Amino acid sequence: MRLVTDLFDPEPVRWGLRGDPWVWRAMCEQLTGLALPPSVGEVERLLIATFDRVVKCDLATETAPWVFREEFARGSGMSDGSVHLEMWRSELLPTLVDRARSRLDG
């Protein structure tokens, strides 16, 4: 059985802000044990809904380029706890969706 969490491995080598890797890991944890949906559209909707729930931010309507979330602060510098919404829109979520497409097409 293909799992949604398979999409999260490996982690990206580039992040937007310091909170991004923690969001990645929190999303993966939230999706543990869930089978990969049968279509790319369903996967994308699931990932966006999970992001929105984890970050407590509607990625579709939030206009700020980034948000701060205390739960992702680990004492690691100036952007600690900050989630780069633009990076999630342009690279991180598309990476997960592309990985799903590869698995579903292959």
C-alpha positions as a Python dict, from the first residue, in 0.01 Angstrom:
ca = {
    (1, 'M'): (0, 0, 0),
    (2, 'R'): (128, 344, -94),
    (3, 'L'): (110, 594, 189),
    (4, 'V'): (82, 972, 182),
    (5, 'T'): (380, 992, 419),
    (6, 'D'): (600, 837, 148),
    (7, 'L'): (575, 1171, -34),
    (8, 'F'): (763, 1345, 248),
    (9, 'D'): (1084, 1145, 204),
    (10, 'P'): (1335, 1283, 133),
    (11, 'E'): (1301, 1627, 284),
    (12, 'P'): (1385, 1923, 60),
    (13, 'V'): (1739, 2061, 75),
    (14, 'R'): (1608, 2419, 59),
    (15, 'W'): (1351, 2586, 282),
    (16, 'G'): (1201, 2935, 288),
    (17, 'L'): (1216, 3011, 661),
    (18, 'R'): (1318, 2822, 975),
    (19, 'G'): (965, 2708, 1060),
    (20, 'D'): (919, 2530, 725),
    (21, 'P'): (1095, 2201, 811),
    (22, 'W'): (885, 2174, 1127),
    (23, 'V'): (566, 2224, 926),
    (24, 'W'): (684, 1955, 680),
    (25, 'R'): (738, 1711, 968),
    (26, 'A'): (410, 1803, 1140),
    (27, 'M'): (217, 1746, 817),
    (28, 'C'): (385, 1410, 771),
    (29, 'E'): (294, 1314, 1127),
    (30, 'Q'): (-69, 1420, 1075),
    (31, 'L'): (-92, 1197, 767),
    (32, 'T'): (68, 887, 921),
    (33, 'G'): (-97, 565, 809),
    (34, 'L'): (-317, 729, 545),
    (35, 'A'): (-329, 560, 206),
    (36, 'L'): (-236, 769, -97),
    (37, 'P'): (-559, 889, -261),
    (38, 'P'): (-619, 761, -614),
    (39, 'S'): (-593, 1095, -795),
    (40, 'V'): (-346, 1382, -797),
    (41, 'G'): (-631, 1629, -735),
    (42, 'E'): (-736, 1445, -420),
    (43, 'V'): (-376, 1436, -298),
    (44, 'E'): (-338, 1809, -359),
    (45, 'R'): (-661, 1889, -172),
    (46, 'L'): (-552, 1666, 118),
    (47, 'L'): (-210, 1833, 139),
    (48, 'I'): (-355, 2185, 128),
    (49, 'A'): (-614, 2099, 395),
    (50, 'T'): (-342, 1946, 612),
    (51, 'F'): (-120, 2252, 569),
    (52, 'D'): (-411, 2482, 659),
    (53, 'R'): (-486, 2274, 970),
    (54, 'V'): (-121, 2248, 1084),
    (55, 'V'): (-32, 2613, 1023),
    (56, 'K'): (-378, 2746, 1113),
    (57, 'C'): (-372, 2955, 797),
    (58, 'D'): (-573, 2937, 476),
    (59, 'L'): (-303, 2919, 211),
    (60, 'A'): (-551, 3020, -60),
    (61, 'T'): (-662, 3345, 103),
    (62, 'E'): (-372, 3458, 324),
    (63, 'T'): (-194, 3747, 152),
    (64, 'A'): (107, 3776, 383),
    (65, 'P'): (427, 3620, 245),
    (66, 'W'): (493, 3449, 579),
    (67, 'V'): (335, 3386, 920),
    (68, 'F'): (484, 3325, 1264),
    (69, 'R'): (372, 3022, 1461),
    (70, 'E'): (507, 2974, 1814),
    (71, 'E'): (474, 2595, 1792),
    (72, 'F'): (740, 2587, 1519),
    (73, 'A'): (988, 2805, 1706),
    (74, 'R'): (1290, 2607, 1823),
    (75, 'G'): (1526, 2888, 1928),
    (76, 'S'): (1724, 2874, 1606),
    (77, 'G'): (1753, 3232, 1482),
    (78, 'M'): (1572, 3534, 1345),
    (79, 'S'): (1313, 3354, 1130),
    (80, 'D'): (1255, 3089, 1395),
    (81, 'G'): (890, 2984, 1395),
    (82, 'S'): (822, 3162, 1067),
    (83, 'V'): (650, 2975, 785),
    (84, 'H'): (718, 3102, 433),
    (85, 'L'): (379, 3079, 262),
    (86, 'E'): (516, 3175, -78),
    (87, 'M'): (769, 2890, -61),
    (88, 'W'): (492, 2647, 29),
    (89, 'R'): (282, 2770, -266),
    (90, 'S'): (562, 2776, -522),
    (91, 'E'): (790, 2488, -425),
    (92, 'L'): (711, 2274, -122),
    (93, 'L'): (350, 2174, -192),
    (94, 'P'): (420, 2138, -567),
    (95, 'T'): (710, 1904, -479),
    (96, 'L'): (474, 1682, -280),
    (97, 'V'): (214, 1690, -557),
    (98, 'D'): (480, 1602, -819),
    (99, 'R'): (591, 1310, -605),
    (100, 'A'): (231, 1192, -585),
    (101, 'R'): (192, 1223, -963),
    (102, 'S'): (504, 1009, -1014),
    (103, 'R'): (374, 740, -781),
    (104, 'L'): (24, 739, -926),
    (105, 'D'): (142, 738, -1287),
    (106, 'G'): (411, 477, -1229),
}
